[in-house]
mmCIF file of C-alpha atoms in Angstrom:
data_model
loop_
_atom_site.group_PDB
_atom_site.id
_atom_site.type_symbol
_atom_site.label_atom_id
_atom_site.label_comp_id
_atom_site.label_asym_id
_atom_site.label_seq_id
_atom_site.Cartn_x
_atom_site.Cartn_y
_atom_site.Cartn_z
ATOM 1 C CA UNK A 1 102.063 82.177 107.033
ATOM 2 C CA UNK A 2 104.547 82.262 104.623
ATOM 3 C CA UNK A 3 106.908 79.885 102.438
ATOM 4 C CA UNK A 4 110.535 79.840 103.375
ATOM 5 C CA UNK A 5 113.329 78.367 101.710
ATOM 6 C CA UNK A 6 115.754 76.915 104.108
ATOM 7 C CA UNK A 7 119.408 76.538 103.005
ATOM 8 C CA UNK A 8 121.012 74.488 105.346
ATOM 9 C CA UNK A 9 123.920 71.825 105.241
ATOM 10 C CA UNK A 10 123.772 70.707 108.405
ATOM 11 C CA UNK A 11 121.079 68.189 109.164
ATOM 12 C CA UNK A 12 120.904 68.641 112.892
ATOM 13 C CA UNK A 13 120.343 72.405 112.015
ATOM 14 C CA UNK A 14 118.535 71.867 109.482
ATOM 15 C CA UNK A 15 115.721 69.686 111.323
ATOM 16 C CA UNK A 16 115.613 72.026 114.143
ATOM 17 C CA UNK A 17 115.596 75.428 112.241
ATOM 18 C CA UNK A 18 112.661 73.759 110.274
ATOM 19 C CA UNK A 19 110.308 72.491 113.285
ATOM 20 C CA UNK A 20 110.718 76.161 115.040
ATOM 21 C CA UNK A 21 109.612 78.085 111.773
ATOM 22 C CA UNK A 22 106.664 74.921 111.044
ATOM 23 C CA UNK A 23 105.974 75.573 114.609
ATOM 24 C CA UNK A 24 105.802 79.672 113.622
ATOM 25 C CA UNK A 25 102.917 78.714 111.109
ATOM 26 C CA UNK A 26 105.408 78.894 107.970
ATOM 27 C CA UNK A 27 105.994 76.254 105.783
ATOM 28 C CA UNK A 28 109.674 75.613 105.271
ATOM 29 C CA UNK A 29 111.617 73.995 102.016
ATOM 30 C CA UNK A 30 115.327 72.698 103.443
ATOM 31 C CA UNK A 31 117.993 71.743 101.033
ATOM 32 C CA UNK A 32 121.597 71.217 101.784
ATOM 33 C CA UNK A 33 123.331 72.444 98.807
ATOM 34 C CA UNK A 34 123.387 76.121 96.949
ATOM 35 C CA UNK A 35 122.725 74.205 93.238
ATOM 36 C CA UNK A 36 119.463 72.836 94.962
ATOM 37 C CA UNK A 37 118.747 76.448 96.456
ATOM 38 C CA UNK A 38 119.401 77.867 93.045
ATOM 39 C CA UNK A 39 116.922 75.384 91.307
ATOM 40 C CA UNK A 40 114.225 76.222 94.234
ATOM 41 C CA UNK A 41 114.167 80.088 93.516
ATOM 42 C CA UNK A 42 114.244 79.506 89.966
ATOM 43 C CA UNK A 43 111.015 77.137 90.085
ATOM 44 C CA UNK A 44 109.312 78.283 93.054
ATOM 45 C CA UNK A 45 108.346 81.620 94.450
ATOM 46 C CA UNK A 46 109.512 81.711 97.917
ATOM 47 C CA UNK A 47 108.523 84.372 100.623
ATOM 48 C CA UNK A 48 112.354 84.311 102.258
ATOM 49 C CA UNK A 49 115.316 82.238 102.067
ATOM 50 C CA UNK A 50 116.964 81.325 105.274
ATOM 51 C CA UNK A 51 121.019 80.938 103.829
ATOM 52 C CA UNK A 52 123.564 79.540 105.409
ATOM 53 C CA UNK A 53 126.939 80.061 104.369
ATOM 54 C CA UNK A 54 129.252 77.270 104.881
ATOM 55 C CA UNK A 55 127.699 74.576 102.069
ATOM 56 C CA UNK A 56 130.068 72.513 100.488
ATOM 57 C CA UNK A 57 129.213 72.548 96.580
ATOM 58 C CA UNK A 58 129.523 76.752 96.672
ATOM 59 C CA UNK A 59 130.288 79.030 99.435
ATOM 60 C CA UNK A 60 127.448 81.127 100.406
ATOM 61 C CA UNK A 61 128.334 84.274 99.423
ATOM 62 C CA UNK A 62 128.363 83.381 95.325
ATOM 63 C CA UNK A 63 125.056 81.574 96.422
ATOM 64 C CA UNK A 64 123.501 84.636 97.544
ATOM 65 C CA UNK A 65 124.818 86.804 94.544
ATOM 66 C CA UNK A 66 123.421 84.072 92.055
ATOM 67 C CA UNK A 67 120.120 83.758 93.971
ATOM 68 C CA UNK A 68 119.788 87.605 93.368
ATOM 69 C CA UNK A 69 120.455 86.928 89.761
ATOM 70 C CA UNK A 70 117.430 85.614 88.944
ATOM 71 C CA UNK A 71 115.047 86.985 92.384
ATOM 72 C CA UNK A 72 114.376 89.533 94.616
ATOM 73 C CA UNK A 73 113.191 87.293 97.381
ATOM 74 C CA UNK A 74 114.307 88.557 100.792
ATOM 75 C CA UNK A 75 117.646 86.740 101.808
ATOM 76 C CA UNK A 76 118.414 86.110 105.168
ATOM 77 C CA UNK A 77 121.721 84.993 106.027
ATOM 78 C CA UNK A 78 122.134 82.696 108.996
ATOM 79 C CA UNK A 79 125.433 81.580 109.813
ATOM 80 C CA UNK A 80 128.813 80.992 112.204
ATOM 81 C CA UNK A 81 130.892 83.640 110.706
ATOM 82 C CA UNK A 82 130.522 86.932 112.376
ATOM 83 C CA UNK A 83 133.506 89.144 111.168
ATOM 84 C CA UNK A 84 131.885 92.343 110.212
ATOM 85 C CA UNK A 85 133.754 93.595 107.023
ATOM 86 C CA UNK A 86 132.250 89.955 106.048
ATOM 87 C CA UNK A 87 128.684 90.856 107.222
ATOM 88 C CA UNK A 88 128.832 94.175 105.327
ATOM 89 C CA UNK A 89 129.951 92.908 102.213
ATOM 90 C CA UNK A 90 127.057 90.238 101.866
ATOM 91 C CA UNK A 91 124.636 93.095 102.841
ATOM 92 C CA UNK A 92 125.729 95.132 100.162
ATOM 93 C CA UNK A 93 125.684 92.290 97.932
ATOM 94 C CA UNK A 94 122.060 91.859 98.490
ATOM 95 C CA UNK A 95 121.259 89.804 102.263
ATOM 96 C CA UNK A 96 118.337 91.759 103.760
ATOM 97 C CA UNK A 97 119.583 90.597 107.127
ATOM 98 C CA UNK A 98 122.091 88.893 108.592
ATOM 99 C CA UNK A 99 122.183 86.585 111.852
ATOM 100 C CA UNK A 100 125.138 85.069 113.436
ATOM 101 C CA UNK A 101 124.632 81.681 115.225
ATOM 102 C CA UNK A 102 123.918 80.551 117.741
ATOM 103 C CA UNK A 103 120.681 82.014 118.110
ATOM 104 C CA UNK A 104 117.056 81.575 119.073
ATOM 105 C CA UNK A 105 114.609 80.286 116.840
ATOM 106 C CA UNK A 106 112.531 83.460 118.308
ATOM 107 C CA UNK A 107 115.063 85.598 117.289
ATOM 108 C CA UNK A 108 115.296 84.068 113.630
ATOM 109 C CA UNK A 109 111.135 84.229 113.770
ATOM 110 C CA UNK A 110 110.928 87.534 114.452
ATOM 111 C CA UNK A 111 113.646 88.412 112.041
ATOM 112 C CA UNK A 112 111.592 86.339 108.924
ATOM 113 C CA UNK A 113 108.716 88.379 110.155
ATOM 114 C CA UNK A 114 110.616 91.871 109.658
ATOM 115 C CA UNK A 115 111.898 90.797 106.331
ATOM 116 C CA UNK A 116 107.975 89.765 105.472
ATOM 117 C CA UNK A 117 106.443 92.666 106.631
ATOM 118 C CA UNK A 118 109.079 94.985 104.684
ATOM 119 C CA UNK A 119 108.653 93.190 101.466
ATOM 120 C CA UNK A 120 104.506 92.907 102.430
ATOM 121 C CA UNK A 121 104.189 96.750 102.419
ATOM 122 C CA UNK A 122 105.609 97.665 98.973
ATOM 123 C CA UNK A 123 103.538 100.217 97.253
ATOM 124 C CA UNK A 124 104.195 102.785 94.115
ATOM 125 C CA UNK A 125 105.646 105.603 95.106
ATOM 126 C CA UNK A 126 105.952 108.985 93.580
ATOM 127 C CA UNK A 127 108.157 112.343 94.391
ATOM 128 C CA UNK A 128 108.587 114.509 91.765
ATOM 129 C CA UNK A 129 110.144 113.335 88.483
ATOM 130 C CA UNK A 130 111.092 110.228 90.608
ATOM 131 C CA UNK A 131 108.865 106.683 90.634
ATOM 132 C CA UNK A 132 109.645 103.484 92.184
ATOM 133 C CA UNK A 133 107.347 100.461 91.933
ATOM 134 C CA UNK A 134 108.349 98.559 94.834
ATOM 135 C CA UNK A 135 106.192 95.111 93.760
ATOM 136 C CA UNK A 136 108.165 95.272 90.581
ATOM 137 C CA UNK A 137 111.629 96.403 92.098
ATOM 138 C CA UNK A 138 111.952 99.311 89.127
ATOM 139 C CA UNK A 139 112.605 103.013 89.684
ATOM 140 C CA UNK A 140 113.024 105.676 86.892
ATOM 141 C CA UNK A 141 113.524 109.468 86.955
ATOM 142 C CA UNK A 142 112.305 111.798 84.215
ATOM 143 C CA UNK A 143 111.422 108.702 82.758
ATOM 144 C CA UNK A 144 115.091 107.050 82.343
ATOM 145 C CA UNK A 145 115.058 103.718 84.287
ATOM 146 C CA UNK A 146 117.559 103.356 86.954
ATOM 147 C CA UNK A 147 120.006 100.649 87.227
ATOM 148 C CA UNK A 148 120.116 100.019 90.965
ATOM 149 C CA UNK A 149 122.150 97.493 93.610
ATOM 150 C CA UNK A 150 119.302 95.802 95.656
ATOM 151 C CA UNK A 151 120.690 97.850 98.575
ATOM 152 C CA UNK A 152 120.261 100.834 96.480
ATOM 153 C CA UNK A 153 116.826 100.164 95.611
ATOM 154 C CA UNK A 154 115.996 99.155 99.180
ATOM 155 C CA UNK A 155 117.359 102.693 100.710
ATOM 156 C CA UNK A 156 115.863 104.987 97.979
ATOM 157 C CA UNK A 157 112.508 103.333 98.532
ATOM 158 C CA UNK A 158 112.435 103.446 102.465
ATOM 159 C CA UNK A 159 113.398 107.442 101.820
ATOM 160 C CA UNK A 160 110.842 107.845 99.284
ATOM 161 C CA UNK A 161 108.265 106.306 101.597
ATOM 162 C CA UNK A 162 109.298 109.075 104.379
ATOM 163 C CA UNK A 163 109.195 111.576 101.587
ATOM 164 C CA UNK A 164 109.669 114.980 103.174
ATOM 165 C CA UNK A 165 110.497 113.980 106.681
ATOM 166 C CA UNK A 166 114.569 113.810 107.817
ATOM 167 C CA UNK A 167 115.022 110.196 108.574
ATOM 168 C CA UNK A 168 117.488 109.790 111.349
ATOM 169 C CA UNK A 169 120.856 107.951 110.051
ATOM 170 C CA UNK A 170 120.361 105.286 113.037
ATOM 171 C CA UNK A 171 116.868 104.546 112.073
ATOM 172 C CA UNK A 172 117.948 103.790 108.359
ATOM 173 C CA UNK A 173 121.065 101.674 109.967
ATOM 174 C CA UNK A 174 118.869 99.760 111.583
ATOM 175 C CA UNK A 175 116.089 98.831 109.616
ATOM 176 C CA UNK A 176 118.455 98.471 106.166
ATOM 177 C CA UNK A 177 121.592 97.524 107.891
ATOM 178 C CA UNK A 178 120.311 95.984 111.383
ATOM 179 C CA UNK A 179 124.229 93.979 111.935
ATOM 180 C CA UNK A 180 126.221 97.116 111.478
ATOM 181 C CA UNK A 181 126.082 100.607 112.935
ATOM 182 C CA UNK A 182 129.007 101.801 110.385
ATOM 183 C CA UNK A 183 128.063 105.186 108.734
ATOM 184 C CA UNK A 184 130.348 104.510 105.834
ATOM 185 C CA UNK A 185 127.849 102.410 104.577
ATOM 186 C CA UNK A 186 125.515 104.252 104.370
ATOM 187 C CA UNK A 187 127.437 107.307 103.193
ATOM 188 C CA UNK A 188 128.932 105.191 100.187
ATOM 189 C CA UNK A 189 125.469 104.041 99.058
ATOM 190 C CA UNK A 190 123.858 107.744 99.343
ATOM 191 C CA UNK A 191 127.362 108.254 96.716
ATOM 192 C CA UNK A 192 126.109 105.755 94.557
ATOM 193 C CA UNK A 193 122.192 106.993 94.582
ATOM 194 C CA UNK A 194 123.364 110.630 94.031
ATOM 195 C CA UNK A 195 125.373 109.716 90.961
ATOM 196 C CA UNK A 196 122.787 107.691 89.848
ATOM 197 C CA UNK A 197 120.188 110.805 90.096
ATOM 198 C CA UNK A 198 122.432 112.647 88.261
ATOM 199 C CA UNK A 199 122.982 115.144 91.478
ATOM 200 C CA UNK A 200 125.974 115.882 93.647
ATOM 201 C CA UNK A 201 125.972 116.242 97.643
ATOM 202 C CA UNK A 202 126.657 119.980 97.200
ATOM 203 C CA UNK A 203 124.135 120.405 94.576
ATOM 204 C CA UNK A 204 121.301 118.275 95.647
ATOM 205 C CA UNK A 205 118.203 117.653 93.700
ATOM 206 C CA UNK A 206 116.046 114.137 95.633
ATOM 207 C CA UNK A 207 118.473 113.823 98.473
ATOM 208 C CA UNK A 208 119.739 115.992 101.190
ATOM 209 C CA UNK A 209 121.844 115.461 103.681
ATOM 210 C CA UNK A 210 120.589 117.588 107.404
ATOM 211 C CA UNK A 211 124.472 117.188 108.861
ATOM 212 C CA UNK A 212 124.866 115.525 112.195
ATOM 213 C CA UNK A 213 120.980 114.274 111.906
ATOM 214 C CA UNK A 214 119.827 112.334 108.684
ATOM 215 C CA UNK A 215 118.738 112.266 105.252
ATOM 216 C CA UNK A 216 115.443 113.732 103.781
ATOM 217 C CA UNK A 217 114.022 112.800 100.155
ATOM 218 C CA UNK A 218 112.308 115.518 98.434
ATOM 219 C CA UNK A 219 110.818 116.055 94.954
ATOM 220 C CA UNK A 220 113.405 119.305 93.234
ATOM 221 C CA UNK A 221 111.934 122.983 93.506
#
């Protein structure tokens, strides 16, 4: 069971999206407006937000940027608009997933789930010089703390968790970035962890790139 905020204009929608995830065992929150989602995350701790995007006080992309301004509760965006350069940019931004309506309130239960068991499984882990505490979202190497997107953060600790093993680019795609199968983005955010580890792709220290198969995450020789 878990506590889910539902974010929700619409109050057809908004009824039915509640009774299927009640009827999952979770106990659901709606509000139809991002100011009341943004007082909700501030006062409560949630387990997931359920987002829509079309609200009429604030679109729901500044919603979701603001929500991650003061949490790091999983976001899961459920709306009309599929246009992918749009379902990217929010993922980057923050969304752990992203669902495009219509759909099945099986298919947004199962998707809550994912997002649950992902956050449910955080742990400390260690390689080398390198430490991320998932529970507290904070990662440091040699002891300098990194400043990390929550994409970022997300992909270095799924690699750090498969520590020494060369996790297939379509496996990360799918589990970080389950709407898109574009390999720029996650080339672009390997860029951005890289310079952030103060190592280059042809000099790699943490993260190495097996060409044509995946990435692996090791601690530096």
């Amino acid at each position: 069971m878990a506590s889910v905020l539902l974010v929700e204009d619409d109050p057809v929608v908004r009824a039915a999206i509640m009774r299927a995830l009640t009827g999952q065992g979770h106990i659901v929150h709606g509000v139809a407006l991002a100011i009341e989602a943004l007082r909700e995350v501030t006062a409560h701790n949630y387990d997931v937000v359920v987002l829509d995007l079309g609200l009429p006080d604030l679109d729901g992309g500044d919603a979701l940027r603001m929500i991650r301004g003061v949490t790091n509760t999983p976001v899961v965006i459920a709306t009309a608009r599929d246009d992918e350069a749009e379902i990217i940019r929010l993922l980057n931004a923050g969304a752990d997933d992203y669902l495009v309506k219509p759909f099945s309130s099986e298919h947004l239960g199962a998707r809550v789930q994912a997002v649950l068991r992902r956050a449910r499984d955080s742990k400390q882990l260690v390689v080398g010089g390198l430490e991320i505490d998932v529970n507290l979202r904070r990662a440091t190497v040699d002891g300098r703390e990194l400043s990390l997107t929550h994409k970022e953060f997300e992909l270095l600790s799924y690699l750090a968790a498969r520590q020494g093993e060369v996790v297939p680019r379509a496996e990360i795609l799918a589990n970080l970035w389950p709407s898109t199968r574009d390999d720029q983005t996650l080339d672009v955010h390997l860029s951005w962890l890289r310079r952030k580890l103060g190592e280059r792709a042809a000099q790699p220290r943490y993260l190495h790139t097996v060409r044509g198969v995946g990435v692996r995450l090791v601690a530096p020789r």
